[in-house]
CSV table of C-alpha atoms and ligand atoms in Angstrom, one decimal:
chain,number,residue,atom,x,y,z
A,1,MET,CA,-38.8,-2.8,-21.7
A,2,ALA,CA,-36.1,-2.4,-19.0
A,3,LEU,CA,-35.0,-5.5,-17.2
A,4,LEU,CA,-35.6,-3.7,-13.8
A,5,ASP,CA,-38.0,-0.8,-13.7
A,6,ILE,CA,-38.7,1.0,-10.4
A,7,ARG,CA,-41.3,3.7,-10.3
A,8,ASP,CA,-41.9,6.2,-7.5
A,9,LEU,CA,-40.8,3.8,-4.8
A,10,ASP,CA,-41.8,5.0,-1.3
A,11,LEU,CA,-40.6,3.3,1.9
A,12,ARG,CA,-41.5,4.3,5.4
A,13,ILE,CA,-40.2,3.2,8.7
A,14,ALA,CA,-42.5,2.7,11.7
A,15,ARG,CA,-41.4,4.9,14.6
A,16,GLY,CA,-44.0,4.6,17.4
A,17,ARG,CA,-47.3,5.6,15.8
A,18,GLU,CA,-45.6,7.5,13.0
A,19,LEU,CA,-44.4,6.2,9.6
A,20,LEU,CA,-41.4,8.2,8.7
A,21,PRO,CA,-40.3,8.4,5.0
A,22,VAL,CA,-36.9,6.8,4.3
A,23,VAL,CA,-37.1,6.5,0.5
A,24,GLN,CA,-39.2,8.8,-1.5
A,25,GLY,CA,-40.2,8.8,-5.1
A,26,VAL,CA,-37.3,6.7,-6.3
A,27,SER,CA,-37.5,5.8,-10.0
A,28,LEU,CA,-34.7,3.8,-11.6
A,29,ALA,CA,-34.4,1.6,-14.7
A,30,VAL,CA,-31.7,-1.0,-15.5
A,31,GLU,CA,-31.4,-2.4,-19.0
A,32,GLU,CA,-30.0,-5.8,-20.0
A,33,ASN,CA,-26.2,-6.0,-19.5
A,34,GLU,CA,-26.1,-2.6,-17.9
A,35,THR,CA,-24.5,-1.5,-14.6
A,36,LEU,CA,-26.2,1.1,-12.5
A,37,GLY,CA,-24.4,2.6,-9.6
A,38,ILE,CA,-26.3,4.0,-6.6
A,39,VAL,CA,-24.1,6.2,-4.6
A,40,GLY,CA,-24.5,8.3,-1.4
A,41,GLU,CA,-23.5,8.3,2.3
A,42,SER,CA,-24.8,5.9,4.9
A,43,GLY,CA,-28.4,6.6,5.7
A,44,CYS,CA,-29.3,7.9,2.3
A,45,GLY,CA,-31.6,4.9,1.5
A,46,LYS,CA,-29.4,3.0,-1.0
A,47,SER,CA,-29.5,-0.3,0.8
A,48,LEU,CA,-33.2,-0.1,1.8
A,49,THR,CA,-33.9,0.4,-1.9
A,50,ALA,CA,-31.9,-2.8,-2.7
A,51,LEU,CA,-33.6,-4.7,0.0
A,52,ALA,CA,-37.0,-3.6,-1.3
A,53,ILE,CA,-36.1,-4.9,-4.8
A,54,MET,CA,-35.1,-8.2,-3.3
A,55,GLY,CA,-38.2,-8.5,-1.1
A,56,LEU,CA,-36.0,-8.6,2.0
A,57,LEU,CA,-38.0,-6.0,4.0
A,58,GLU,CA,-40.7,-8.5,4.9
A,59,GLY,CA,-41.0,-8.7,8.7
A,60,SER,CA,-38.9,-5.6,9.2
A,61,VAL,CA,-40.1,-2.2,10.5
A,62,VAL,CA,-39.9,-0.8,7.0
A,63,ARG,CA,-43.1,-0.7,4.9
A,64,ILE,CA,-43.5,-0.3,1.2
A,65,ALA,CA,-45.9,2.7,1.1
A,66,GLY,CA,-46.1,3.2,-2.7
A,67,GLY,CA,-44.6,2.6,-6.1
A,68,SER,CA,-43.8,-0.4,-8.3
A,69,VAL,CA,-40.9,-2.7,-8.9
A,70,HIS,CA,-41.1,-4.6,-12.2
A,71,PHE,CA,-38.5,-7.2,-13.2
A,72,ARG,CA,-38.7,-8.6,-16.7
A,73,GLY,CA,-42.2,-7.2,-16.8
A,74,ARG,CA,-43.5,-8.8,-13.6
A,75,ASP,CA,-44.5,-6.7,-10.6
A,76,LEU,CA,-42.3,-8.0,-7.8
A,77,LEU,CA,-44.4,-6.3,-5.2
A,78,ALA,CA,-47.5,-8.3,-6.2
A,79,LEU,CA,-45.8,-11.7,-6.0
A,80,SER,CA,-46.7,-14.2,-3.3
A,81,PRO,CA,-43.8,-15.1,-0.9
A,82,ASP,CA,-43.4,-18.5,-2.8
A,83,GLU,CA,-43.3,-16.8,-6.2
A,84,ARG,CA,-40.9,-14.3,-4.9
A,85,ARG,CA,-38.6,-17.0,-3.5
A,86,ARG,CA,-38.5,-18.6,-6.9
A,87,VAL,CA,-37.3,-15.4,-8.6
A,88,MET,CA,-34.7,-14.4,-5.8
A,89,GLY,CA,-31.5,-16.3,-5.9
A,90,ASP,CA,-32.4,-17.7,-9.4
A,91,GLN,CA,-33.0,-14.7,-11.7
A,92,MET,CA,-31.9,-12.1,-9.2
A,93,ALA,CA,-29.2,-12.4,-6.6
A,94,MET,CA,-27.5,-10.1,-4.0
A,95,ILE,CA,-24.1,-9.9,-2.5
A,96,PHE,CA,-23.5,-8.0,0.7
A,97,GLN,CA,-20.7,-5.8,2.2
A,98,GLU,CA,-19.3,-8.1,4.8
A,99,PRO,CA,-19.2,-11.8,3.7
A,100,MET,CA,-18.3,-13.0,7.3
A,101,THR,CA,-21.9,-12.0,8.4
A,102,SER,CA,-23.5,-13.6,5.3
A,103,LEU,CA,-21.6,-16.9,5.2
A,104,ASN,CA,-22.4,-19.4,7.8
A,105,PRO,CA,-19.2,-19.9,9.9
A,106,VAL,CA,-19.9,-23.5,10.7
A,107,TYR,CA,-20.4,-24.8,7.2
A,108,ARG,CA,-17.7,-25.4,4.5
A,109,VAL,CA,-18.0,-22.9,1.7
A,110,GLY,CA,-18.5,-25.6,-0.9
A,111,ASP,CA,-21.5,-26.9,1.0
A,112,GLN,CA,-23.0,-23.4,1.2
A,113,ILE,CA,-22.6,-22.8,-2.5
A,114,ARG,CA,-24.1,-26.3,-3.2
A,115,GLU,CA,-27.2,-25.5,-1.1
A,116,ALA,CA,-27.7,-22.3,-3.0
A,117,ILE,CA,-27.7,-24.3,-6.2
A,118,LEU,CA,-30.0,-27.0,-4.9
A,119,GLN,CA,-32.6,-24.4,-3.8
A,120,HIS,CA,-33.3,-23.6,-7.5
A,121,ARG,CA,-31.9,-26.5,-9.6
A,122,ARG,CA,-32.9,-30.1,-9.8
A,123,MET,CA,-29.6,-32.0,-9.7
A,124,SER,CA,-27.8,-34.6,-7.5
A,125,ARG,CA,-25.6,-33.4,-4.6
A,126,LYS,CA,-22.6,-34.6,-6.6
A,127,GLN,CA,-23.6,-32.5,-9.6
A,128,ALA,CA,-24.2,-29.5,-7.4
A,129,ARG,CA,-20.7,-30.0,-5.8
A,130,ASP,CA,-19.1,-30.1,-9.2
A,131,ARG,CA,-21.0,-26.9,-10.1
A,132,ALA,CA,-19.8,-25.3,-6.9
A,133,LEU,CA,-16.2,-26.2,-7.9
A,134,ASP,CA,-16.7,-24.7,-11.3
A,135,LEU,CA,-18.0,-21.5,-9.7
A,136,LEU,CA,-15.0,-21.3,-7.3
A,137,GLU,CA,-12.8,-21.5,-10.4
A,138,LEU,CA,-14.8,-18.9,-12.2
A,139,VAL,CA,-14.4,-16.4,-9.4
A,140,ARG,CA,-10.6,-17.2,-9.4
A,141,ILE,CA,-10.2,-18.8,-6.0
A,142,PRO,CA,-6.7,-20.3,-5.9
A,143,ASP,CA,-6.6,-24.1,-5.6
A,144,PRO,CA,-10.4,-24.5,-5.6
A,145,LEU,CA,-10.3,-28.3,-5.1
A,146,ARG,CA,-8.8,-27.7,-1.7
A,147,ARG,CA,-10.6,-24.5,-0.9
A,148,ILE,CA,-14.1,-26.0,-1.5
A,149,ASP,CA,-13.8,-27.7,1.9
A,150,SER,CA,-12.5,-24.7,3.7
A,151,PHE,CA,-14.5,-22.9,6.4
A,152,PRO,CA,-15.1,-19.1,5.9
A,153,HIS,CA,-12.6,-18.2,8.7
A,154,GLN,CA,-9.9,-20.1,6.9
A,155,MET,CA,-10.1,-17.7,3.9
A,156,SER,CA,-9.0,-14.1,3.4
A,157,GLY,CA,-11.6,-11.2,3.2
A,158,GLY,CA,-11.1,-11.1,-0.6
A,159,GLN,CA,-11.6,-14.8,-1.0
A,160,ARG,CA,-14.7,-14.8,1.1
A,161,GLN,CA,-16.2,-12.0,-1.0
A,162,ARG,CA,-15.4,-14.2,-4.1
A,163,VAL,CA,-17.2,-17.1,-2.4
A,164,MET,CA,-20.2,-14.7,-2.0
A,165,ILE,CA,-20.1,-13.8,-5.6
A,166,ALA,CA,-19.9,-17.5,-6.5
A,167,MET,CA,-23.0,-18.2,-4.5
A,168,ALA,CA,-24.8,-15.3,-6.1
A,169,LEU,CA,-23.9,-16.6,-9.5
A,170,ALA,CA,-25.0,-20.1,-8.7
A,171,CYS,CA,-28.0,-20.0,-10.9
A,172,ASP,CA,-26.8,-17.5,-13.5
A,173,PRO,CA,-29.0,-14.6,-12.4
A,174,LYS,CA,-30.0,-11.9,-14.9
A,175,LEU,CA,-29.6,-9.2,-12.2
A,176,LEU,CA,-26.9,-9.0,-9.5
A,177,ILE,CA,-27.3,-6.5,-6.7
A,178,ALA,CA,-24.0,-5.8,-5.0
A,179,ASP,CA,-24.3,-3.8,-1.8
A,180,GLU,CA,-21.0,-2.2,-0.9
A,181,PRO,CA,-19.2,-5.4,-2.1
A,182,THR,CA,-15.7,-3.9,-1.8
A,183,THR,CA,-16.0,-1.6,1.2
A,184,ALA,CA,-14.5,-4.1,3.7
A,185,LEU,CA,-11.5,-4.9,1.4
A,186,ASP,CA,-8.2,-3.2,0.9
A,187,VAL,CA,-7.6,-1.2,-2.2
A,188,THR,CA,-5.8,-3.8,-4.3
A,189,VAL,CA,-8.3,-6.6,-3.5
A,190,GLN,CA,-11.1,-4.1,-4.1
A,191,LYS,CA,-9.7,-3.5,-7.6
A,192,GLU,CA,-9.5,-7.3,-8.3
A,193,VAL,CA,-13.1,-7.9,-7.1
A,194,LEU,CA,-14.4,-5.0,-9.3
A,195,GLU,CA,-12.5,-6.4,-12.2
A,196,LEU,CA,-13.9,-9.9,-11.5
A,197,MET,CA,-17.5,-8.5,-11.5
A,198,ARG,CA,-16.9,-6.7,-14.7
A,199,SER,CA,-15.5,-9.8,-16.5
A,200,LEU,CA,-18.3,-12.0,-15.1
A,201,GLN,CA,-20.9,-9.6,-16.4
A,202,ALA,CA,-19.4,-9.7,-19.8
A,203,ARG,CA,-19.3,-13.5,-19.7
A,204,ASN,CA,-22.8,-14.1,-18.2
A,205,GLY,CA,-24.5,-11.2,-19.8
A,206,MET,CA,-26.1,-10.0,-16.6
A,207,SER,CA,-27.0,-6.6,-15.3
A,208,ILE,CA,-25.6,-5.2,-12.1
A,209,VAL,CA,-26.8,-2.7,-9.5
A,210,LEU,CA,-23.8,-1.6,-7.6
A,211,ILE,CA,-24.4,0.3,-4.3
A,212,SER,CA,-21.5,2.2,-2.9
A,213,HIS,CA,-20.7,5.3,-0.9
A,214,ASP,CA,-17.6,5.7,-3.1
A,215,LEU,CA,-18.1,7.7,-6.3
A,216,GLY,CA,-14.7,6.5,-7.5
A,217,VAL,CA,-15.7,2.8,-7.3
A,218,VAL,CA,-18.9,3.5,-9.1
A,219,SER,CA,-17.2,5.4,-11.9
A,220,GLU,CA,-14.9,2.4,-12.6
A,221,ILE,CA,-17.6,-0.1,-13.7
A,222,CYS,CA,-21.0,1.7,-14.0
A,223,ASP,CA,-22.8,2.8,-17.2
A,224,LYS,CA,-25.0,5.1,-15.3
A,225,VAL,CA,-25.2,6.6,-11.8
A,226,ALA,CA,-28.0,7.6,-9.4
A,227,VAL,CA,-26.9,9.8,-6.5
A,228,MET,CA,-29.1,9.5,-3.4
A,229,TYR,CA,-29.4,11.9,-0.5
A,230,ARG,CA,-31.8,11.4,2.4
A,231,GLY,CA,-34.0,9.0,0.6
A,232,LYS,CA,-34.3,10.8,-2.7
A,233,ILE,CA,-32.4,10.7,-6.0
A,234,VAL,CA,-30.8,14.1,-6.3
A,235,GLU,CA,-28.9,13.5,-9.6
A,236,GLN,CA,-29.1,10.8,-12.2
A,237,ALA,CA,-27.3,10.5,-15.5
A,238,SER,CA,-25.0,8.2,-17.6
A,239,THR,CA,-21.5,8.0,-15.9
A,240,SER,CA,-19.9,10.0,-18.7
A,241,THR,CA,-22.5,12.8,-18.5
A,242,LEU,CA,-22.3,12.9,-14.8
A,243,PHE,CA,-18.5,13.2,-14.7
A,244,SER,CA,-18.4,15.7,-17.5
A,245,ASN,CA,-21.2,17.9,-16.1
A,246,MET,CA,-21.7,17.2,-12.5
A,247,SER,CA,-24.6,19.5,-11.4
A,248,HIS,CA,-25.8,18.8,-7.9
A,249,PRO,CA,-23.7,20.3,-5.0
A,250,TYR,CA,-23.9,17.0,-3.1
A,251,THR,CA,-22.5,15.0,-6.1
A,252,LEU,CA,-19.7,17.6,-6.3
A,253,GLY,CA,-19.0,17.1,-2.6
A,254,LEU,CA,-18.8,13.4,-3.1
A,255,LEU,CA,-16.3,13.9,-5.9
A,256,GLY,CA,-14.2,16.2,-3.8
A,257,SER,CA,-13.8,13.6,-1.1
A,258,ILE,CA,-12.3,11.0,-3.4
A,259,PRO,CA,-8.5,10.7,-2.6
A,260,SER,CA,-6.3,11.6,-5.5
A,261,THR,CA,-3.7,9.2,-6.8
A,262,ASP,CA,-2.0,11.9,-8.8
A,263,HIS,CA,-0.7,14.1,-6.0
A,264,ASP,CA,-0.2,14.2,-2.3
A,265,VAL,CA,-2.8,16.1,-0.3
A,266,GLU,CA,-2.7,16.8,3.4
A,267,TRP,CA,-6.5,17.1,3.8
A,268,LEU,CA,-9.4,15.7,1.7
A,269,ASP,CA,-12.3,18.0,1.0
A,270,ALA,CA,-15.1,16.7,3.1
A,271,ILE,CA,-18.8,17.7,2.9
A,272,PRO,CA,-19.5,19.6,6.2
A,273,GLY,CA,-22.0,18.2,8.7
A,274,ARG,CA,-23.8,14.9,8.3
A,275,VAL,CA,-26.9,13.4,6.9
A,276,PRO,CA,-29.8,14.4,9.1
A,277,THR,CA,-31.5,11.6,11.1
A,278,LEU,CA,-35.1,10.6,10.4
A,279,ASP,CA,-36.3,12.5,13.5
A,280,GLU,CA,-34.7,15.8,12.3
A,281,ALA,CA,-37.1,17.9,10.3
A,282,VAL,CA,-35.3,19.9,7.6
A,283,PRO,CA,-37.5,22.4,5.8
A,284,GLY,CA,-36.9,23.0,2.1
A,285,CYS,CA,-34.0,21.1,0.4
A,286,ALA,CA,-32.7,18.4,2.8
A,287,PHE,CA,-29.1,19.2,1.8
A,288,HIS,CA,-29.3,22.9,2.5
A,289,PRO,CA,-27.6,22.8,6.0
A,290,ARG,CA,-24.5,21.4,4.2
A,291,CYS,CA,-24.6,23.1,0.9
A,292,PHE,CA,-22.1,25.7,-0.3
A,293,ALA,CA,-24.7,27.1,-2.7
A,294,ALA,CA,-27.7,27.3,-0.4
A,295,ASN,CA,-29.7,30.5,-0.2
A,296,GLU,CA,-33.1,31.5,1.2
A,297,SER,CA,-35.2,29.7,-1.4
A,298,CYS,CA,-33.4,26.4,-0.6
A,299,ARG,CA,-34.4,26.8,3.0
A,300,SER,CA,-38.1,27.2,2.2
A,301,ALA,CA,-38.9,25.1,-0.8
A,302,ASP,CA,-37.9,21.5,-1.6
A,303,PRO,CA,-36.7,21.4,-5.2
A,304,SER,CA,-38.3,19.0,-7.7
A,305,ALA,CA,-36.4,16.8,-10.1
A,306,SER,CA,-35.8,18.3,-13.5
A,307,ALA,CA,-33.8,17.5,-16.6
A,308,VAL,CA,-30.7,19.8,-17.1
A,309,SER,CA,-30.0,17.9,-20.4
A,310,PRO,CA,-31.6,14.8,-22.0
A,311,ALA,CA,-31.4,11.9,-19.5
A,312,HIS,CA,-29.6,14.0,-16.9
A,313,ILE,CA,-31.9,14.6,-13.9
A,314,VAL,CA,-31.1,16.9,-11.1
A,315,ARG,CA,-33.0,17.9,-7.9
A,316,CYS,CA,-31.7,21.3,-7.1
A,317,HIS,CA,-32.8,25.0,-7.4
A,318,PHE,CA,-29.4,26.0,-8.6
A,319,PRO,CA,-27.7,23.3,-10.5
A,320,GLN,CA,-24.0,23.9,-10.9
A,321,GLY,CA,-22.0,23.6,-14.1
A,322,SER,CA,-22.4,24.7,-17.7
A,323,SER,CA,-26.0,23.5,-18.1
A,324,SER,CA,-27.4,25.5,-15.2
B,401,LIG,FE1,-27.9,23.3,-2.5
B,401,LIG,FE2,-30.1,24.8,-2.8
B,401,LIG,FE3,-29.5,22.9,-4.6
B,401,LIG,FE4,-30.3,22.2,-2.2
B,401,LIG,S1,-31.5,23.3,-3.7
B,401,LIG,S2,-28.6,21.4,-3.3
B,401,LIG,S3,-29.4,23.7,-0.9
B,401,LIG,S4,-28.3,24.8,-4.1
């Protein structure tokens, strides 16, 4: 049994009287100690999928229209708000892209970590502060004894993201969902934070869902990858299979837009156009207006997902590469 098992997840957004699909038929599984990367441009449904897993869509305009989300065998979508709160932050935790908007600017970081601990653990405030100190050390904040009393604005972007990771790890979760955790950081700090996540995963034995628009970041720490485009998974495989036999034109486009460190280039290859908005009806394959391989059948029929090799799923009429 997978640690996290998502089947046919459908999310819709209320627009007037209409319910427009934003995530359709998403199925994903994450095993113990595994890292799954979900990659795609903004507006492809990655973050909404994560928020649905965490139960953070309640009260928003987004509705769960179908599917199931099982975590350790329990259907998260069937839990009461109280049961859900007990799971979130304890067995599952999430870190967000911009820590400045997640951390409370008027509380010291140590107090914020302590409160996260006390939400789920019975211990004294002194014990919780000691635990917060241990966590700051664990995420390699320099001089944690002093930093525990700092306010978020007194720390660098990289340090704030480490504080967010410390908060997420407060109760040793089995699953960490990281939504663009390095996007707001410069390249060297980004590398350090990814390295930190990798070492914490090995130490704590947790699974990670890493959401990113950057295929390069995903390739660094993920065991398998799901590529999303306009609310659907268009390619899914182990990281090694994906990189040795990339099949979907959109995945190839994402790869082409990664800057090379080997040689200077004047221009990066960019995928032409943009992700269509929800209001724009696109008949056939949603990627066809941007696809170099599109032909008439792509404009009339939406491709279904099929296996191009064992455990390598592609949603395309004309998969590229050797297995097409
Ligand atoms: Fe491109 Fe056609 Fe495949 Fe869509 S179905 S990704 S348009 S080749």
